[in-house]
XYZ file of C-alpha atoms in Angstrom:
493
model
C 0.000 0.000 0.000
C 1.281 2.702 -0.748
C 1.617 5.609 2.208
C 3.178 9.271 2.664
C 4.133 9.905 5.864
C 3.190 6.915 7.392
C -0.075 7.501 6.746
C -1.493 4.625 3.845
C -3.195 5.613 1.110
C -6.737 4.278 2.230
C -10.076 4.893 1.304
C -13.523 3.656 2.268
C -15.378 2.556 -0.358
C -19.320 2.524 0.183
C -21.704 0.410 -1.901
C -25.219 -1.126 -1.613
C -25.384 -5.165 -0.353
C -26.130 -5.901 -3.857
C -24.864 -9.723 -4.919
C -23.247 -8.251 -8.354
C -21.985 -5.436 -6.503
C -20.349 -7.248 -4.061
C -19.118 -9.658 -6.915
C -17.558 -6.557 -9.027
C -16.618 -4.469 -6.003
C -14.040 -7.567 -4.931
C -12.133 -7.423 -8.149
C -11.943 -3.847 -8.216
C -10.439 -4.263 -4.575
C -7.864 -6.378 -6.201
C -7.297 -4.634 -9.069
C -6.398 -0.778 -6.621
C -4.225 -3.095 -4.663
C -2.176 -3.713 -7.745
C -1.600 -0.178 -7.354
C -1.015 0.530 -3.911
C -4.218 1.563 -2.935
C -6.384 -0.108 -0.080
C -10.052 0.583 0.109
C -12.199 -0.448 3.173
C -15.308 -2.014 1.374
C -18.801 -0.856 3.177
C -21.499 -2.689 1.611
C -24.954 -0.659 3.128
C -28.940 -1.344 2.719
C -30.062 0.606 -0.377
C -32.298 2.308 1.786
C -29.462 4.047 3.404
C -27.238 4.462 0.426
C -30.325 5.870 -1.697
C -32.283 7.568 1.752
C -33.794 11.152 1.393
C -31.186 12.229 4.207
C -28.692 9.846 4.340
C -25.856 7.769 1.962
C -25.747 9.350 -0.986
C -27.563 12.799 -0.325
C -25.680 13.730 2.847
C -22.739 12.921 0.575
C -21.785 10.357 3.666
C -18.625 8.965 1.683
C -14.892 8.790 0.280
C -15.735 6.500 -2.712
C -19.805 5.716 -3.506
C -20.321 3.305 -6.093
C -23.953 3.103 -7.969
C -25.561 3.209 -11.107
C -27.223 6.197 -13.202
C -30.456 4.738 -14.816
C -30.259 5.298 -18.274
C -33.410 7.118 -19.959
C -34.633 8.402 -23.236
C -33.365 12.146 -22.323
C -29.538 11.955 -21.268
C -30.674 15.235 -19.220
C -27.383 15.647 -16.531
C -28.215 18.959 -15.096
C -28.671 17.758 -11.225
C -25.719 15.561 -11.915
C -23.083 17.781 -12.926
C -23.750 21.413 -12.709
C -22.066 23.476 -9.890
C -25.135 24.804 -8.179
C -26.446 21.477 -7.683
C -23.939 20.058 -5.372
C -25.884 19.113 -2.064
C -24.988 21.066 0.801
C -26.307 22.230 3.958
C -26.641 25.524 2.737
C -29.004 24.324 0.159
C -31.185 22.216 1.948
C -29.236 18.890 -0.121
C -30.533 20.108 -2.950
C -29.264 18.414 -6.085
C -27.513 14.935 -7.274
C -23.902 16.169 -7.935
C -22.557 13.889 -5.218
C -18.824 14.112 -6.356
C -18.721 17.795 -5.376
C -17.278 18.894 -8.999
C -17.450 22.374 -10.063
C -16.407 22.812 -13.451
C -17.530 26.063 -15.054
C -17.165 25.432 -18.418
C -18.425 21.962 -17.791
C -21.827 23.322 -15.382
C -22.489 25.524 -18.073
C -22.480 23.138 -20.700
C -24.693 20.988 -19.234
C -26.844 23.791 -18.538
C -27.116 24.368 -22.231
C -27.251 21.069 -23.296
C -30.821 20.423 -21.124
C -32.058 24.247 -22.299
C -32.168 24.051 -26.060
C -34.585 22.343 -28.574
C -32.344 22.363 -31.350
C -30.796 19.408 -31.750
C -26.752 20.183 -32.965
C -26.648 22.526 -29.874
C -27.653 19.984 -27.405
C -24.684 17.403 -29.010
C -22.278 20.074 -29.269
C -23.066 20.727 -25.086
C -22.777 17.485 -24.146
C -19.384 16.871 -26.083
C -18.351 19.377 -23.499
C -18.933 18.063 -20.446
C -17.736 14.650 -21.668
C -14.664 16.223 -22.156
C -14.430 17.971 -19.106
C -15.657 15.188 -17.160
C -12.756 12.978 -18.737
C -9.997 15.659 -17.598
C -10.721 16.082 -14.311
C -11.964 12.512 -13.455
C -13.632 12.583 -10.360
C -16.336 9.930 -11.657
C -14.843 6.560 -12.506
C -16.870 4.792 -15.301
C -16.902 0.980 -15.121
C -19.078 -0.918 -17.191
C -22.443 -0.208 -18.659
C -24.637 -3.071 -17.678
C -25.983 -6.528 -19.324
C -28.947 -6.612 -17.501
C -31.182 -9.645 -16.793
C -34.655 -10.201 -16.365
C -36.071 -13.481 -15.882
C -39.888 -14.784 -15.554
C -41.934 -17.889 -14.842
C -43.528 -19.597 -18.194
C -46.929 -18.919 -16.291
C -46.348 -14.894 -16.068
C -47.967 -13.036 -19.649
C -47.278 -10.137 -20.453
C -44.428 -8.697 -18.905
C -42.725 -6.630 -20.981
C -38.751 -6.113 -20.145
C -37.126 -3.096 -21.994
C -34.199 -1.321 -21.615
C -35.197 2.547 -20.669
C -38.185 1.623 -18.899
C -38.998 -0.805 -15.660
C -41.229 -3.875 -15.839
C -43.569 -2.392 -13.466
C -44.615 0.281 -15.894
C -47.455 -2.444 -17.617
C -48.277 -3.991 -14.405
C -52.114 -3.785 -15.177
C -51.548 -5.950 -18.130
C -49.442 -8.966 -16.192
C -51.659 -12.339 -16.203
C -51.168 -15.544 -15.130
C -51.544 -18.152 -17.688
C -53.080 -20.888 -14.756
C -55.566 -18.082 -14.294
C -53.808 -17.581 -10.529
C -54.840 -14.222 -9.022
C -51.650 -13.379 -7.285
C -48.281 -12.349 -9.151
C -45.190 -12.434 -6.980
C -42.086 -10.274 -7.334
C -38.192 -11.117 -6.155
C -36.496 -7.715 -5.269
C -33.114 -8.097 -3.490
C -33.635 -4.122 -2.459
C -36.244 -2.219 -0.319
C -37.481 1.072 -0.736
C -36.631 3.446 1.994
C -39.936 5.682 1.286
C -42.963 5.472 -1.049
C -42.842 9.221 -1.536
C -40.983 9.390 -5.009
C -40.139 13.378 -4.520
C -36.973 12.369 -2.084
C -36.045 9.162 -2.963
C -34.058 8.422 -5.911
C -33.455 4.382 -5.842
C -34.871 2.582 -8.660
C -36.294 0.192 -6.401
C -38.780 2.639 -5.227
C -39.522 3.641 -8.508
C -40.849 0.386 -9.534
C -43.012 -0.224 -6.470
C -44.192 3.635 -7.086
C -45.465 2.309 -10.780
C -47.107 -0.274 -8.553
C -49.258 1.470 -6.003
C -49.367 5.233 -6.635
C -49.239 6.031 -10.024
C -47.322 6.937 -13.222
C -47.755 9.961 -15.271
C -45.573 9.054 -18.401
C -43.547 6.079 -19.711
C -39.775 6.440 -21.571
C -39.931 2.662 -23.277
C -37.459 2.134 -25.994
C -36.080 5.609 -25.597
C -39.097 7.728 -26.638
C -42.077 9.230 -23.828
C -45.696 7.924 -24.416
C -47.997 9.148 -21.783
C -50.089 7.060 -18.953
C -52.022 9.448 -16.705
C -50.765 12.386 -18.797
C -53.607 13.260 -21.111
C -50.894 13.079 -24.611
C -47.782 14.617 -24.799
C -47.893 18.555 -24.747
C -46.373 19.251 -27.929
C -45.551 22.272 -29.983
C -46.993 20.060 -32.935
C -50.480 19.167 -31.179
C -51.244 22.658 -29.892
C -51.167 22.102 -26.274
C -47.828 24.045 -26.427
C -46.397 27.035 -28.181
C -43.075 28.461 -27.932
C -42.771 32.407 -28.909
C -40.349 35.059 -29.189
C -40.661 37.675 -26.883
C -39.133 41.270 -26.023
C -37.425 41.530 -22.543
C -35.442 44.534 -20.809
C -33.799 45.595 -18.042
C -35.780 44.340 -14.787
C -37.615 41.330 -16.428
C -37.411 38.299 -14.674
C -35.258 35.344 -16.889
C -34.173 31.857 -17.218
C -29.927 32.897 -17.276
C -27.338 30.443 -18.809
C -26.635 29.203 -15.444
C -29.868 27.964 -15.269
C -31.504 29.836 -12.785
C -33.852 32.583 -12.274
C -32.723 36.075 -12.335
C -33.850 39.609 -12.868
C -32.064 41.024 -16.314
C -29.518 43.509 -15.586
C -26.160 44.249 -16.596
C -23.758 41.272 -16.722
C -26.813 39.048 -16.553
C -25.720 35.758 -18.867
C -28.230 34.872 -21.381
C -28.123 32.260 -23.697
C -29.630 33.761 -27.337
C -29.542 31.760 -30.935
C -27.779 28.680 -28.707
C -24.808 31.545 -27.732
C -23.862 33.075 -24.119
C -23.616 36.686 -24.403
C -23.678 38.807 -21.466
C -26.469 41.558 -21.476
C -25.486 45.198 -21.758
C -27.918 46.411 -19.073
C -30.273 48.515 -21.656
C -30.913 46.964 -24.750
C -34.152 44.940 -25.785
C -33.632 41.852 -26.561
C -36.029 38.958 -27.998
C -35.771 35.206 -25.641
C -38.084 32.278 -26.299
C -41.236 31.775 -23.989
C -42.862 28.558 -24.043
C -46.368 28.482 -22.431
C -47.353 24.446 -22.360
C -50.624 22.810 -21.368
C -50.824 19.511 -19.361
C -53.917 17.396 -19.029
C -54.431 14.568 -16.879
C -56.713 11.862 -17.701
C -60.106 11.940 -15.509
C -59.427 9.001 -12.855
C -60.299 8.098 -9.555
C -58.481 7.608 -6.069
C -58.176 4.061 -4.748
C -60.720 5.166 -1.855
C -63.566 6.418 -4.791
C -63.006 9.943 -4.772
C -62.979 11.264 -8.526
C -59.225 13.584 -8.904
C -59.426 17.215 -9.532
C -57.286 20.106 -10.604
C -56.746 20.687 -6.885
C -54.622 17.112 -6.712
C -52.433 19.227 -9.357
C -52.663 22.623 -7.651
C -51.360 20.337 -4.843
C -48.381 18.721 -6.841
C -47.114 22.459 -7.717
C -47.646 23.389 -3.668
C -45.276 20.245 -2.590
C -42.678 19.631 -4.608
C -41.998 23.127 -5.385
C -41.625 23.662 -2.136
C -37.801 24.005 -0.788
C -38.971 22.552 2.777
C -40.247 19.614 0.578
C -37.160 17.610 0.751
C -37.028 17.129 -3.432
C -33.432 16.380 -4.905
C -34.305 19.194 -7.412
C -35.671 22.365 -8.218
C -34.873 23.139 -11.832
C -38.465 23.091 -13.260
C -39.947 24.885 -10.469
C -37.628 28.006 -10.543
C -37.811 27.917 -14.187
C -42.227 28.576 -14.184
C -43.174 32.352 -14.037
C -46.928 31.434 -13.724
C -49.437 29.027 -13.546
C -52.985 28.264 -14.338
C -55.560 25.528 -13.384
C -58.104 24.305 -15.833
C -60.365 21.084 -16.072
C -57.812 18.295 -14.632
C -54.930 20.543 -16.375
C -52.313 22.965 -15.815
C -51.274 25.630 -17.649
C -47.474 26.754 -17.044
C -45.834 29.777 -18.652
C -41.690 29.295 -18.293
C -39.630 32.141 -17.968
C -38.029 33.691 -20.648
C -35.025 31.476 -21.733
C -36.155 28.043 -20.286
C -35.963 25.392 -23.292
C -36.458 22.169 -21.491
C -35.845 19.380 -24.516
C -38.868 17.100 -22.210
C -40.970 20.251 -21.837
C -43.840 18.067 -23.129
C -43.737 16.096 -20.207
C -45.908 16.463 -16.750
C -44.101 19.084 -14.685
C -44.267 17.168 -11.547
C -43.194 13.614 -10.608
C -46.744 12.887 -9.049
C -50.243 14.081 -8.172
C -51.411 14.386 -4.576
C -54.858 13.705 -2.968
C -56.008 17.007 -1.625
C -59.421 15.553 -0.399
C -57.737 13.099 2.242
C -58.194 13.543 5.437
C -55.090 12.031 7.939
C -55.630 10.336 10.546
C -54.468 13.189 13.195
C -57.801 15.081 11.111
C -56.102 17.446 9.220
C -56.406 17.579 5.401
C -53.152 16.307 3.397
C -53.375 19.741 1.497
C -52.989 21.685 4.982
C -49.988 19.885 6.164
C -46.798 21.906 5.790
C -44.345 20.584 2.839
C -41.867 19.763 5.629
C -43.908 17.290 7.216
C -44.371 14.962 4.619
C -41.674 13.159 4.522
C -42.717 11.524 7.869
C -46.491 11.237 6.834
C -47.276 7.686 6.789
C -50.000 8.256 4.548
C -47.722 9.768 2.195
C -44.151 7.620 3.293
C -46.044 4.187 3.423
C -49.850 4.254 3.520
C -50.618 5.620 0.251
C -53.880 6.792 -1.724
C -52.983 5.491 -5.254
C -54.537 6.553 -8.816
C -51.965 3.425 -10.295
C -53.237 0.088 -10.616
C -52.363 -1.171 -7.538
C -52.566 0.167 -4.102
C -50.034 -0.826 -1.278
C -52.180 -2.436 1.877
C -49.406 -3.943 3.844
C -45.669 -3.509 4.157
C -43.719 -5.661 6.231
C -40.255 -3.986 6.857
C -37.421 -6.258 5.240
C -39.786 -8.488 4.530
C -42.213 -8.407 1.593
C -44.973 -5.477 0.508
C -48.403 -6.383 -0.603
C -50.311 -4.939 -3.115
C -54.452 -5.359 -4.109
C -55.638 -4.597 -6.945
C -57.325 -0.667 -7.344
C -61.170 -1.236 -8.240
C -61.416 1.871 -9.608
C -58.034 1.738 -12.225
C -59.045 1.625 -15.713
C -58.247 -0.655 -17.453
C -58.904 -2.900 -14.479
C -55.828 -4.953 -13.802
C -55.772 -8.791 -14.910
C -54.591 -10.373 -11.292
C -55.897 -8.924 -7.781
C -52.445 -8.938 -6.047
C -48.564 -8.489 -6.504
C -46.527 -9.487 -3.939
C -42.883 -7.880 -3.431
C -41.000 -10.375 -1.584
C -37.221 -8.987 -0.495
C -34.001 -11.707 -1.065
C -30.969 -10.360 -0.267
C -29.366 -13.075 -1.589
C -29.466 -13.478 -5.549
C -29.062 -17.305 -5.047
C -31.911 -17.858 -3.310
C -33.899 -15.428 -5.260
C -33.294 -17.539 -7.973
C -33.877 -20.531 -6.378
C -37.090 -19.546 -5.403
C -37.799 -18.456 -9.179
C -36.915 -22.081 -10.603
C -39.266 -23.575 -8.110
C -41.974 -21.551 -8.999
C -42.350 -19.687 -5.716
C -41.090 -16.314 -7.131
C -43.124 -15.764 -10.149
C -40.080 -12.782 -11.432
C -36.838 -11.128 -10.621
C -36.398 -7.442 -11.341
C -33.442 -6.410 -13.442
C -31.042 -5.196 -9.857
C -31.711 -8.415 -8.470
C -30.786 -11.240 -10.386
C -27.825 -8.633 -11.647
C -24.912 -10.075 -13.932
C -22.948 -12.372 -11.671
C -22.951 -16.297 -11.981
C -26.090 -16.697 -10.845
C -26.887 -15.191 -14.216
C -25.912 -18.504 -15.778
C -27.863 -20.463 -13.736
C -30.959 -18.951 -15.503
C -29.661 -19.281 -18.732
C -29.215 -22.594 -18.559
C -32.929 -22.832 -17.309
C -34.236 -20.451 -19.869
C -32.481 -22.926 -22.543
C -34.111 -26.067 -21.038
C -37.447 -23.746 -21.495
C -37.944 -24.207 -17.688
C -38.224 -19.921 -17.392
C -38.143 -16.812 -19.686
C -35.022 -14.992 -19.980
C -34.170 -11.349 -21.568
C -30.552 -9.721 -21.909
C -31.121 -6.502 -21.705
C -28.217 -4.078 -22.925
C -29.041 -1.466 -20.897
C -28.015 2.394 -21.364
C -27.204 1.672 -17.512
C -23.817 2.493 -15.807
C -22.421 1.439 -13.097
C -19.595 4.342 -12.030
C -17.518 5.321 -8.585
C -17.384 8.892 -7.994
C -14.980 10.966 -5.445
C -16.345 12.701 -3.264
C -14.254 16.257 -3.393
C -14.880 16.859 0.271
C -16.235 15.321 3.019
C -18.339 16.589 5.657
């Protein structure tokens, strides 16, 4: 090992419990040895790693190893842009974990996600790739083979490489007619409110039991409780040239709000120019409608604009606890209209997904807690705690959660009022830590499927295959746009 002063060069190294990860994290222990470096492997519950205030957010580490879930829109902005390095004086706001703060890099990144033209966006991007290579504080390792495998009785499931297998769940059937579909996840979620939680575990079991507004399969959007996508194209959107001066409010090329005044940056015709503190100048202003489908709460009660006036209230709250801001700060106005929204971004914003729902969920406003208070009254800060909102939740998805049984399994009926009614009354989420036995249990037909983190890409892998070619189970390779990376964190708290 190599040392200075006596002192070893030694790092901790923290990680989720994850069978592959423990698998790959090994050989990379070997493999720094060769070069004189020891790391002290932590292997934590995801719940920690990925926890709304802990792991990962608190930036609790020397050397955090996870994945970035690939997705139709390469988007970047929380990840690597300077003002969205969490910090105390932030509130933890933002992904950028490492701690990097490259300028020519943040504002690349910034353009990159703030443009609808095409060229500029690739041009961006080659930027911060460059950038990102230079200073290397983000070790890239592998981009993942993933595998998903499922009983010959399960129909319908629908594996795909920028989207989960939850995302169809209404469709899933059971070829023996059974009514109850059971899932193998080696992680647990450490909340059901999606706002603060940013493990893909939790995503899948939101898909489940709350809801989902939009899907990303095979790297394209289609909407799900989104009323169509609001395009430029179909009207719901339009995206205008307008004058602004000295004293208007603006979307600057850092990507944040500001009042236009001498210096201000400003990006105009995909260029940063700094504004001269009197001239006119024309920005685009894009004014997009979003419509929700007409549904109906798991409890009965029909939805209403006020579950979306109530989205807006939470999550762009700062007390709220959410990882991000960026679409919040970027709205100048907003209007309510039959189950739709109407949201007029400030001069300058060019989200390249501004067709999609502004916020990650939708909120019952009618529901009354069981202290008495109404869910609408209750201050942002409070509902990360809320068990109605953490655990117990009111769902407009297809399934709704009526039991969770910490590190054990969570239990899911089927929503009566979902349309199109789902095909089985129950999914079961049972949690193995331990990939062999997970599969195990899938080859005897106690496990009806194993989500994509859980039967990973170690040897158990094989296992499968060889049971998928004996046409004992169903098998999909996925080549997913997934990576697997180690970052360094810059400073530690």
């Amino acid at each position: 090992v190599r040392e200075k002063d006596g002192n070893p060069l030694s790092l901790k190294f923290t990680t989720t419990t994850a069978q592959f990860r423990q698998t790959w994290a090994a050989v990379a222990e070997q493999n720094l040895a060769d070069c004189g470096i020891q790391i002290i492997r932590l292997h934590t519950p995801a719940s920690w790693w990925f926890g709304d205030s802990t792991g990962l957010q608190r930036r609790d580490f020397e050397l955090g190893a996870f994945a970035w879930v690939g997705q139709a829109n390469p988007a970047g902005r929380t990840l690597y842009a300077c003002n969205q390095i969490p910090l105390p004086s932030n509130n933890w706001e933002g992904q950028n974990y490492m701690g990097w703060c490259n300028q020519e890099a943040s504002q690349a990144i910034v353009l990159a996600n703030n443009t609808l033209v095409r060229d500029e966006r690739a041009a961006a991007y080659n930027i911060v790739e460059e950038k990102f290579a230079e200073d290397m504080v983000s070790l890239p390792l592998f981009q993942r083979a993933e595998a998903e495998a499922w009983s010959n009785n399960l129909l319908n499931f629908k594996p795909d490489p920028t989207e989960y297998s939850s995302a169809n769940s209404w469709e899933w059937e059971l070829a023996d007619g059974g009514d109850t579909i059971v899932a193998g996840f080696s992680q647990e979620p450490s909340s059901m409110f999606t706002l603060i939680v940013s493990a893909a575990v939790q995503r899948q079991a939101a898909q489940l039991a709350v809801g989902n507004m939009w899907t990303q399969y095979n790297y394209d959007y289609q909407p799900v409780a989104q009323d169509e996508l609001s395009t430029i194209e179909n009207g719901l959107a339009e995206n205008n040239m307008i004058d602004v001066t000295a004293g208007d409010m603006v979307y600057n090329a850092d990507g944040e709000p500001e009042e236009l005044a001498e210096g201000t940056q400003i990006i105009v015709d995909g260029e940063t120019i700094s504004y001269d503190g009197t001239s006119t100048v024309q920005l685009p202003e894009l004014t997009v409608t979003y419509k929700v489908k007409p549904f109906t709460w798991s409890d009965g009660t029909p939805g209403s604009s006020d579950d979306i006036a109530l989205a807006h209230q939470i999550e762009c709250d700062k007390d709220s606890g959410a990882t991000s801001f960026i679409t919040c700060e970027a709205m100048a106005s907003q209007e309510y209209g039959d189950m739709s929204t109407t949201v007029t971004y400030l001069p300058g914003y060019q989200s390249p997904t501004y067709f999609l729902f502004p916020y990650g969920e939708i909120y019952p406003s009618h529901q009354v807690l069981s202290d008495g208070r109404m869910l609408k009254d209750v201050p942002a800060a409070e509902w990360q705690t809320l068990p109605e909102i953490a655990e117990q939740r009111l769902s407009y998805g297809p399934f709704v959660l009526t039991e969770w049984s910490k590190g054990s399994r969570m239990v899911m009926e089927a929503n009566p009022y979902y349309e199109p009614a789902p095909k089985v009354n129950q999914v079961i989420i049972t949690f193995i830590q331990d990939t062999n036995q997970a599969v195990a249990q899938l080859l005897s037909g106690d496990v009806d499927y194993l989500e994509r983190a859980t039967l990973g890409g170690g040897a158990e892998v094989q296992t499968v295959v060889d049971a998928a070619a004996e046409g004992k189970v169903n098998l999909e390779i996925i080549p997913s746009p997934t990576w697997e990376h180690i970052d360094m964190n810059l400073f530690t708290k």
